[in-house]
Amino acid sequence: MLSHKFCIAPMIDYTDRHCRYFFRKLTKKAFLYSEMVVADAIVYGDKDFFLKFNDSEHSVALQIAGSNPKNLSYAAKCGEDYGYDEINFNLGCPSKRVQEGNFGACLMNDLDLVESCLTSMIKSVNIPVTVKCRIGIDEDDPYVVLPIMIERLKKIGIKTIIIHARKAILNGLDPKENREIPPLDYDLVRLIKRKWPDLNLVLNGGVNSIEKAKKELNSNKYDPDGVMMGRAAYIDPFLLTNIDHIFFDEKKRDQTRFDIVKEMIPYIETEISCGVYLNHITRHMLGLFHGVKGAKLWRSYLSENAPKRKNDINVIKEALIKIEEVQKEVV
Ligand SMILES: Cc1cc2nc3c(=O)[nH]c(=O)nc-3n(C[C@H](O)[C@H](O)[C@H](O)COP(=O)(O)O)c2cc1C
């Protein structure tokens, strides 16, 4: 089984293939997740658009949402054919649009349907099918509903479960609030690990620093097998350069932020030559200088110029020169 010790969360509009390519320059070992893709979009839409990715992204999972077992199994098979390492089923998204389609977190209310969806996906592929869920929804008592669900998932052969350790409130909170307001309950995740030690369990929600990740993986014998980081990795991607060393015993990397940008340039040039707009890639790199001198200049130069000069790689080279100059200034 591929290691889930450190995963980077699926984030819609964020973790597209360009973002994942960029993350891969920062860590070779973290397990990457695609944005949520609705199964029907794969069935009826442009498969290359939804599924194509760069070989260097491995290990990478495709996250699928839906509630039609037939379409889900077809979408999972397409994911396998495109080369993804894992299919992850979304049982955590609380948005209204997703509820209208009867998928995401609201499915935690209908375990029979969850079972049919997962069983049909498992049957159609030879790669692992995993789940990302909440600890419960609305009025649920998570200490009752979560173990019931996990028991059933285990019975049908699910071995890896990523738990976003807070409830989803489907009526009354929007997706952003649903990532902040319902309290986190890491104890429940540890309780699940204690009940099912053979389960490959990944803790998600509020893991916002390397220190926190280390702590959650090393506090007692019921620790999760892995952590999944979302927002913090996007806001301050350079922190990912510590992962391979800290969590996977790899040699410490001495890459600088400048090295990372330089390593991205050939990829950006190739993508531009295929018709991709510069800002579709650079938008994921805005946080690279987070917390260091020149961060604001880097961000504003790219945000202002990349959307206007869509095919011009010089924008990024100019931004790099500007930030080099600022960093050389003696205060
Ligand atoms: C902009 C954004 C988009 C998200 N999109 C998805 C998604 O497509 N699928 C999913 O399972 N979770 C999605 N999430 C939730 C994250 O995967 C994660 O569960 C959540 O942000 C909590 O982790 P964090 O505290 O480390 O950010 C999204 C979160 C954000 C901030």
GROMACS .gro file of C-alpha atoms and ligand atoms in nm:
model
  362
    1MET     CA    1   0.000   0.000   0.000
    2LEU     CA    2   0.127   0.349  -0.084
    3SER     CA    3   0.200   0.562   0.218
    4HIS     CA    4  -0.066   0.806   0.338
    5LYS     CA    5   0.153   0.940   0.615
    6PHE     CA    6   0.134   1.291   0.473
    7CYS     CA    7  -0.143   1.377   0.228
    8ILE     CA    8  -0.238   1.704   0.066
    9ALA     CA    9  -0.613   1.755   0.064
   10PRO     CA   10  -0.842   1.766  -0.237
   11MET     CA   11  -0.946   2.129  -0.284
   12ILE     CA   12  -1.181   2.230  -0.559
   13ASP     CA   13  -1.051   2.515  -0.778
   14TYR     CA   14  -0.712   2.471  -0.611
   15THR     CA   15  -0.556   2.126  -0.645
   16ASP     CA   16  -0.577   2.102  -1.023
   17ARG     CA   17  -0.296   1.939  -1.221
   18HIS     CA   18  -0.081   2.253  -1.229
   19CYS     CA   19  -0.105   2.296  -0.855
   20ARG     CA   20  -0.017   1.933  -0.800
   21TYR     CA   21   0.282   1.957  -1.034
   22PHE     CA   22   0.401   2.256  -0.832
   23PHE     CA   23   0.350   2.072  -0.502
   24ARG     CA   24   0.549   1.781  -0.639
   25LYS     CA   25   0.845   2.012  -0.684
   26LEU     CA   26   0.827   2.075  -0.309
   27THR     CA   27   0.773   1.720  -0.187
   28LYS     CA   28   0.833   1.389  -0.359
   29LYS     CA   29   0.658   1.183  -0.095
   30ALA     CA   30   0.332   1.348   0.003
   31PHE     CA   31   0.024   1.179  -0.139
   32LEU     CA   32  -0.160   1.427  -0.361
   33TYR     CA   33  -0.535   1.445  -0.421
   34SER     CA   34  -0.720   1.590  -0.718
   35GLU     CA   35  -1.003   1.835  -0.682
   36MET     CA   36  -1.340   1.668  -0.646
   37VAL     CA   37  -1.464   1.563  -0.989
   38VAL     CA   38  -1.829   1.473  -1.030
   39ALA     CA   39  -1.867   1.126  -1.184
   40ASP     CA   40  -2.120   1.249  -1.441
   41ALA     CA   41  -1.869   1.509  -1.565
   42ILE     CA   42  -1.632   1.223  -1.645
   43VAL     CA   43  -1.906   1.016  -1.804
   44TYR     CA   44  -2.048   1.290  -2.026
   45GLY     CA   45  -1.769   1.549  -2.043
   46ASP     CA   46  -1.417   1.595  -2.179
   47LYS     CA   47  -1.218   1.322  -2.008
   48ASP     CA   48  -0.879   1.473  -2.084
   49PHE     CA   49  -0.989   1.799  -1.927
   50PHE     CA   50  -1.096   1.631  -1.606
   51LEU     CA   51  -0.841   1.353  -1.579
   52LYS     CA   52  -0.516   1.433  -1.758
   53PHE     CA   53  -0.216   1.477  -1.533
   54ASN     CA   54   0.161   1.479  -1.544
   55ASP     CA   55   0.349   1.157  -1.465
   56SER     CA   56   0.559   1.332  -1.204
   57GLU     CA   57   0.249   1.383  -0.987
   58HIS     CA   58   0.248   1.024  -0.854
   59SER     CA   59   0.136   0.926  -0.594
   60VAL     CA   60  -0.188   1.094  -0.685
   61ALA     CA   61  -0.551   1.009  -0.614
   62LEU     CA   62  -0.858   1.103  -0.813
   63GLN     CA   63  -1.140   1.218  -0.591
   64ILE     CA   64  -1.484   1.140  -0.731
   65ALA     CA   65  -1.827   1.249  -0.612
   66GLY     CA   66  -2.162   1.113  -0.715
   67SER     CA   67  -2.443   0.880  -0.615
   68ASN     CA   68  -2.513   0.680  -0.929
   69PRO     CA   69  -2.326   0.350  -0.887
   70LYS     CA   70  -2.306   0.285  -1.261
   71ASN     CA   71  -2.159   0.626  -1.341
   72LEU     CA   72  -1.927   0.608  -1.044
   73SER     CA   73  -1.788   0.274  -1.151
   74TYR     CA   74  -1.733   0.404  -1.504
   75ALA     CA   75  -1.564   0.719  -1.372
   76ALA     CA   76  -1.344   0.514  -1.139
   77LYS     CA   77  -1.239   0.291  -1.427
   78CYS     CA   78  -1.151   0.597  -1.636
   79GLY     CA   79  -0.943   0.723  -1.343
   80GLU     CA   80  -0.757   0.395  -1.330
   81ASP     CA   81  -0.703   0.398  -1.707
   82TYR     CA   82  -0.556   0.749  -1.687
   83GLY     CA   83  -0.307   0.618  -1.431
   84TYR     CA   84  -0.428   0.747  -1.094
   85ASP     CA   85  -0.297   0.551  -0.794
   86GLU     CA   86  -0.621   0.561  -0.598
   87ILE     CA   87  -0.986   0.649  -0.631
   88ASN     CA   88  -1.120   0.849  -0.338
   89PHE     CA   89  -1.493   0.879  -0.280
   90ASN     CA   90  -1.618   1.212  -0.147
   91LEU     CA   91  -1.848   1.179   0.155
   92GLY     CA   92  -1.756   1.514   0.305
   93CYS     CA   93  -1.859   1.802   0.082
   94PRO     CA   94  -2.145   2.000   0.240
   95SER     CA   95  -2.223   2.252  -0.038
   96LYS     CA   96  -2.584   2.316  -0.143
   97ARG     CA   97  -2.507   2.230  -0.506
   98VAL     CA   98  -2.359   1.898  -0.401
   99GLN     CA   99  -2.660   1.824  -0.178
  100GLU     CA  100  -2.892   1.897  -0.469
  101GLY     CA  101  -2.707   1.630  -0.666
  102ASN     CA  102  -2.742   1.395  -0.365
  103PHE     CA  103  -2.373   1.342  -0.312
  104GLY     CA  104  -2.093   1.446  -0.078
  105ALA     CA  105  -2.160   1.462   0.298
  106CYS     CA  106  -2.537   1.410   0.274
  107LEU     CA  107  -2.473   1.052   0.160
  108MET     CA  108  -2.357   0.973   0.514
  109ASN     CA  109  -2.734   0.957   0.579
  110ASP     CA  110  -2.783   0.675   0.332
  111LEU     CA  111  -2.535   0.400   0.401
  112ASP     CA  112  -2.710   0.151   0.169
  113LEU     CA  113  -2.647   0.385  -0.122
  114VAL     CA  114  -2.289   0.450  -0.006
  115GLU     CA  115  -2.232   0.075  -0.007
  116SER     CA  116  -2.371   0.028  -0.358
  117CYS     CA  117  -2.161   0.318  -0.487
  118LEU     CA  118  -1.841   0.190  -0.332
  119THR     CA  119  -1.903  -0.173  -0.421
  120SER     CA  120  -1.951  -0.089  -0.785
  121MET     CA  121  -1.633   0.121  -0.788
  122ILE     CA  122  -1.433  -0.148  -0.611
  123LYS     CA  123  -1.552  -0.404  -0.865
  124SER     CA  124  -1.452  -0.193  -1.163
  125VAL     CA  125  -1.090  -0.115  -1.066
  126ASN     CA  126  -0.774  -0.283  -0.942
  127ILE     CA  127  -0.643   0.022  -0.757
  128PRO     CA  128  -0.749   0.107  -0.399
  129VAL     CA  129  -1.081   0.279  -0.346
  130THR     CA  130  -1.074   0.502  -0.037
  131VAL     CA  131  -1.319   0.732   0.139
  132LYS     CA  132  -1.301   1.088   0.269
  133CYS     CA  133  -1.578   1.166   0.513
  134ARG     CA  134  -1.685   1.383   0.805
  135ILE     CA  135  -1.753   1.251   1.157
  136GLY     CA  136  -2.127   1.298   1.104
  137ILE     CA  137  -2.383   1.545   0.978
  138ASP     CA  138  -2.637   1.781   1.134
  139GLU     CA  139  -2.793   1.633   1.450
  140ASP     CA  140  -2.595   1.307   1.433
  141ASP     CA  141  -2.409   1.183   1.736
  142PRO     CA  142  -2.069   1.116   1.575
  143TYR     CA  143  -1.983   0.862   1.847
  144VAL     CA  144  -2.278   0.655   1.723
  145VAL     CA  145  -2.292   0.712   1.348
  146LEU     CA  146  -1.922   0.713   1.260
  147PRO     CA  147  -1.842   0.367   1.402
  148ILE     CA  148  -2.153   0.224   1.232
  149MET     CA  149  -2.043   0.364   0.899
  150ILE     CA  150  -1.685   0.249   0.938
  151GLU     CA  151  -1.792  -0.102   1.028
  152ARG     CA  152  -1.993  -0.118   0.705
  153LEU     CA  153  -1.715   0.033   0.493
  154LYS     CA  154  -1.468  -0.218   0.630
  155LYS     CA  155  -1.702  -0.505   0.550
  156ILE     CA  156  -1.713  -0.414   0.183
  157GLY     CA  157  -1.333  -0.388   0.166
  158ILE     CA  158  -1.247  -0.023   0.228
  159LYS     CA  159  -0.904  -0.013   0.392
  160THR     CA  160  -0.820   0.357   0.394
  161ILE     CA  161  -1.046   0.626   0.538
  162ILE     CA  162  -0.966   0.995   0.560
  163ILE     CA  163  -1.167   1.162   0.831
  164HIS     CA  164  -1.222   1.536   0.832
  165ALA     CA  165  -1.268   1.540   1.205
  166ARG     CA  166  -1.567   1.772   1.229
  167LYS     CA  167  -1.935   1.743   1.147
  168ALA     CA  168  -2.086   1.889   0.832
  169ILE     CA  169  -2.386   2.109   0.901
  170LEU     CA  170  -2.589   2.086   0.585
  171ASN     CA  171  -2.850   2.347   0.670
  172GLY     CA  172  -2.728   2.678   0.797
  173LEU     CA  173  -2.353   2.676   0.726
  174ASP     CA  174  -2.183   2.736   0.394
  175PRO     CA  175  -1.880   2.527   0.286
  176LYS     CA  176  -1.631   2.778   0.426
  177GLU     CA  177  -1.808   2.791   0.762
  178ASN     CA  178  -1.827   2.413   0.754
  179ARG     CA  179  -1.447   2.407   0.754
  180GLU     CA  180  -1.426   2.633   1.057
  181ILE     CA  181  -1.729   2.632   1.286
  182PRO     CA  182  -1.810   2.270   1.377
  183PRO     CA  183  -1.551   2.176   1.640
  184LEU     CA  184  -1.274   1.931   1.559
  185ASP     CA  185  -1.279   1.601   1.745
  186TYR     CA  186  -0.944   1.425   1.711
  187ASP     CA  187  -1.027   1.201   2.009
  188LEU     CA  188  -1.298   1.033   1.808
  189VAL     CA  189  -1.051   0.961   1.528
  190ARG     CA  190  -0.818   0.800   1.783
  191LEU     CA  191  -1.110   0.600   1.920
  192ILE     CA  192  -1.175   0.464   1.571
  193LYS     CA  193  -0.809   0.368   1.536
  194ARG     CA  194  -0.824   0.193   1.871
  195LYS     CA  195  -1.134  -0.004   1.766
  196TRP     CA  196  -0.995  -0.096   1.423
  197PRO     CA  197  -0.613  -0.090   1.445
  198ASP     CA  198  -0.575  -0.244   1.099
  199LEU     CA  199  -0.761   0.043   0.935
  200ASN     CA  200  -0.537   0.287   0.746
  201LEU     CA  201  -0.668   0.604   0.903
  202VAL     CA  202  -0.586   0.957   0.794
  203LEU     CA  203  -0.669   1.256   1.011
  204ASN     CA  204  -0.778   1.576   0.841
  205GLY     CA  205  -0.895   1.917   0.960
  206GLY     CA  206  -0.690   2.187   1.129
  207VAL     CA  207  -0.352   2.025   1.063
  208ASN     CA  208  -0.206   2.364   0.987
  209SER     CA  209   0.166   2.324   1.049
  210ILE     CA  210   0.443   2.067   1.032
  211GLU     CA  211   0.462   2.074   1.414
  212LYS     CA  212   0.093   1.993   1.444
  213ALA     CA  213   0.125   1.711   1.192
  214LYS     CA  214   0.419   1.568   1.385
  215LYS     CA  215   0.230   1.593   1.711
  216GLU     CA  216  -0.079   1.417   1.579
  217LEU     CA  217   0.132   1.135   1.437
  218ASN     CA  218   0.338   1.088   1.752
  219SER     CA  219   0.127   1.136   2.058
  220ASN     CA  220   0.007   0.789   2.154
  221LYS     CA  221  -0.040   0.438   2.020
  222TYR     CA  222  -0.381   0.517   1.874
  223ASP     CA  223  -0.239   0.783   1.649
  224PRO     CA  224  -0.370   0.796   1.295
  225ASP     CA  225  -0.154   0.644   1.023
  226GLY     CA  226  -0.140   0.969   0.838
  227VAL     CA  227  -0.242   1.332   0.831
  228MET     CA  228  -0.394   1.533   0.551
  229MET     CA  229  -0.320   1.903   0.520
  230GLY     CA  230  -0.535   2.137   0.313
  231ARG     CA  231  -0.538   2.513   0.346
  232ALA     CA  232  -0.203   2.554   0.517
  233ALA     CA  233  -0.023   2.382   0.228
  234TYR     CA  234  -0.185   2.612  -0.022
  235ILE     CA  235  -0.125   2.930   0.176
  236ASP     CA  236   0.240   2.851   0.254
  237PRO     CA  237   0.350   2.582   0.006
  238PHE     CA  238   0.719   2.613   0.091
  239LEU     CA  239   0.651   2.433   0.420
  240LEU     CA  240   0.610   2.121   0.207
  241THR     CA  241   0.987   2.112   0.149
  242ASN     CA  242   1.019   1.972   0.504
  243ILE     CA  243   0.793   1.675   0.453
  244ASP     CA  244   1.022   1.422   0.287
  245HIS     CA  245   1.288   1.476   0.549
  246ILE     CA  246   1.065   1.488   0.856
  247PHE     CA  247   0.809   1.222   0.775
  248PHE     CA  248   0.990   0.993   0.532
  249ASP     CA  249   1.350   1.000   0.656
  250GLU     CA  250   1.479   1.136   0.329
  251LYS     CA  251   1.786   1.352   0.312
  252LYS     CA  252   1.718   1.717   0.395
  253ARG     CA  253   1.663   1.919   0.078
  254ASP     CA  254   1.842   2.246   0.038
  255GLN     CA  255   1.615   2.389  -0.228
  256THR     CA  256   1.541   2.758  -0.213
  257ARG     CA  257   1.221   2.925  -0.324
  258PHE     CA  258   1.416   3.060  -0.621
  259ASP     CA  259   1.518   2.706  -0.719
  260ILE     CA  260   1.154   2.600  -0.716
  261VAL     CA  261   1.051   2.884  -0.946
  262LYS     CA  262   1.337   2.803  -1.183
  263GLU     CA  263   1.235   2.437  -1.186
  264MET     CA  264   0.880   2.538  -1.275
  265ILE     CA  265   0.981   2.746  -1.579
  266PRO     CA  266   1.029   2.462  -1.833
  267TYR     CA  267   0.692   2.313  -1.731
  268ILE     CA  268   0.520   2.651  -1.765
  269GLU     CA  269   0.680   2.706  -2.107
  270THR     CA  270   0.558   2.368  -2.229
  271GLU     CA  271   0.209   2.426  -2.095
  272ILE     CA  272   0.191   2.772  -2.253
  273SER     CA  273   0.291   2.621  -2.585
  274CYS     CA  274  -0.008   2.387  -2.549
  275GLY     CA  275  -0.245   2.680  -2.494
  276VAL     CA  276  -0.255   2.700  -2.114
  277TYR     CA  277  -0.265   3.054  -1.977
  278LEU     CA  278   0.028   3.160  -1.760
  279ASN     CA  279  -0.192   3.274  -1.473
  280HIS     CA  280  -0.363   2.934  -1.454
  281ILE     CA  281  -0.030   2.804  -1.327
  282THR     CA  282   0.117   3.105  -1.147
  283ARG     CA  283  -0.197   3.153  -0.937
  284HIS     CA  284  -0.096   2.843  -0.742
  285MET     CA  285   0.251   2.984  -0.681
  286LEU     CA  286   0.144   3.312  -0.522
  287GLY     CA  287   0.208   3.181  -0.171
  288LEU     CA  288   0.559   3.055  -0.241
  289PHE     CA  289   0.729   3.349  -0.070
  290HIS     CA  290   0.478   3.356   0.216
  291GLY     CA  291   0.636   3.499   0.530
  292VAL     CA  292   0.960   3.616   0.371
  293LYS     CA  293   1.078   3.952   0.247
  294GLY     CA  294   0.923   4.045  -0.088
  295ALA     CA  295   0.620   3.817  -0.049
  296LYS     CA  296   0.378   4.099  -0.124
  297LEU     CA  297   0.572   4.214  -0.429
  298TRP     CA  298   0.587   3.860  -0.570
  299ARG     CA  299   0.216   3.814  -0.520
  300SER     CA  300   0.114   4.151  -0.663
  301TYR     CA  301   0.352   4.137  -0.962
  302LEU     CA  302   0.220   3.798  -1.067
  303SER     CA  303  -0.145   3.876  -0.993
  304GLU     CA  304  -0.131   4.198  -1.193
  305ASN     CA  305   0.074   4.084  -1.489
  306ALA     CA  306   0.012   3.714  -1.547
  307PRO     CA  307  -0.359   3.756  -1.637
  308LYS     CA  308  -0.269   4.035  -1.887
  309ARG     CA  309   0.033   3.867  -2.047
  310LYS     CA  310  -0.118   3.522  -2.068
  311ASN     CA  311   0.149   3.367  -2.288
  312ASP     CA  312   0.454   3.549  -2.163
  313ILE     CA  313   0.693   3.349  -1.946
  314ASN     CA  314   0.894   3.670  -1.890
  315VAL     CA  315   0.639   3.776  -1.629
  316ILE     CA  316   0.765   3.512  -1.391
  317LYS     CA  317   1.130   3.585  -1.474
  318GLU     CA  318   1.072   3.956  -1.404
  319ALA     CA  319   0.898   3.879  -1.076
  320LEU     CA  320   1.193   3.667  -0.976
  321ILE     CA  321   1.441   3.947  -1.051
  322LYS     CA  322   1.229   4.193  -0.853
  323ILE     CA  323   1.214   3.973  -0.548
  324GLU     CA  324   1.587   3.899  -0.572
  325GLU     CA  325   1.651   4.274  -0.567
  326VAL     CA  326   1.423   4.330  -0.267
  327GLN     CA  327   1.584   4.047  -0.074
  328LYS     CA  328   1.932   4.191  -0.137
  329GLU     CA  329   1.834   4.532   0.005
  330VAL     CA  330   1.997   4.602   0.338
  331VAL     CA  331   1.745   4.731   0.590
  332LIG     C1  332  -1.098   2.583  -0.132
  332LIG     C2  333  -1.128   2.447  -0.076
  332LIG     C3  334  -1.181   2.351  -0.159
  332LIG     C4  335  -1.210   2.223  -0.110
  332LIG     N1  336  -1.253   2.126  -0.196
  332LIG     C5  337  -1.267   1.999  -0.151
  332LIG     C6  338  -1.293   1.893  -0.241
  332LIG     O1  339  -1.299   1.911  -0.363
  332LIG     N2  340  -1.308   1.769  -0.189
  332LIG     C7  341  -1.298   1.743  -0.053
  332LIG     O2  342  -1.311   1.628  -0.011
  332LIG     N3  343  -1.269   1.842   0.031
  332LIG     C8  344  -1.253   1.967  -0.013
  332LIG     N4  345  -1.215   2.065   0.072
  332LIG     C9  346  -1.193   2.033   0.214
  332LIG    C10  347  -1.046   1.993   0.235
  332LIG     O3  348  -1.014   1.878   0.164
  332LIG    C11  349  -1.021   1.967   0.384
  332LIG     O4  350  -1.103   1.862   0.426
  332LIG    C12  351  -1.050   2.090   0.470
  332LIG     O5  352  -0.998   2.209   0.414
  332LIG    C13  353  -0.993   2.070   0.611
  332LIG     O6  354  -0.853   2.057   0.606
  332LIG     P1  355  -0.754   2.181   0.646
  332LIG     O7  356  -0.800   2.229   0.781
  332LIG     O8  357  -0.618   2.121   0.650
  332LIG     O9  358  -0.771   2.286   0.542
  332LIG    C14  359  -1.186   2.193   0.026
  332LIG    C15  360  -1.131   2.291   0.108
  332LIG    C16  361  -1.100   2.416   0.057
  332LIG    C17  362  -1.039   2.520   0.148
   0.00000   0.00000   0.00000
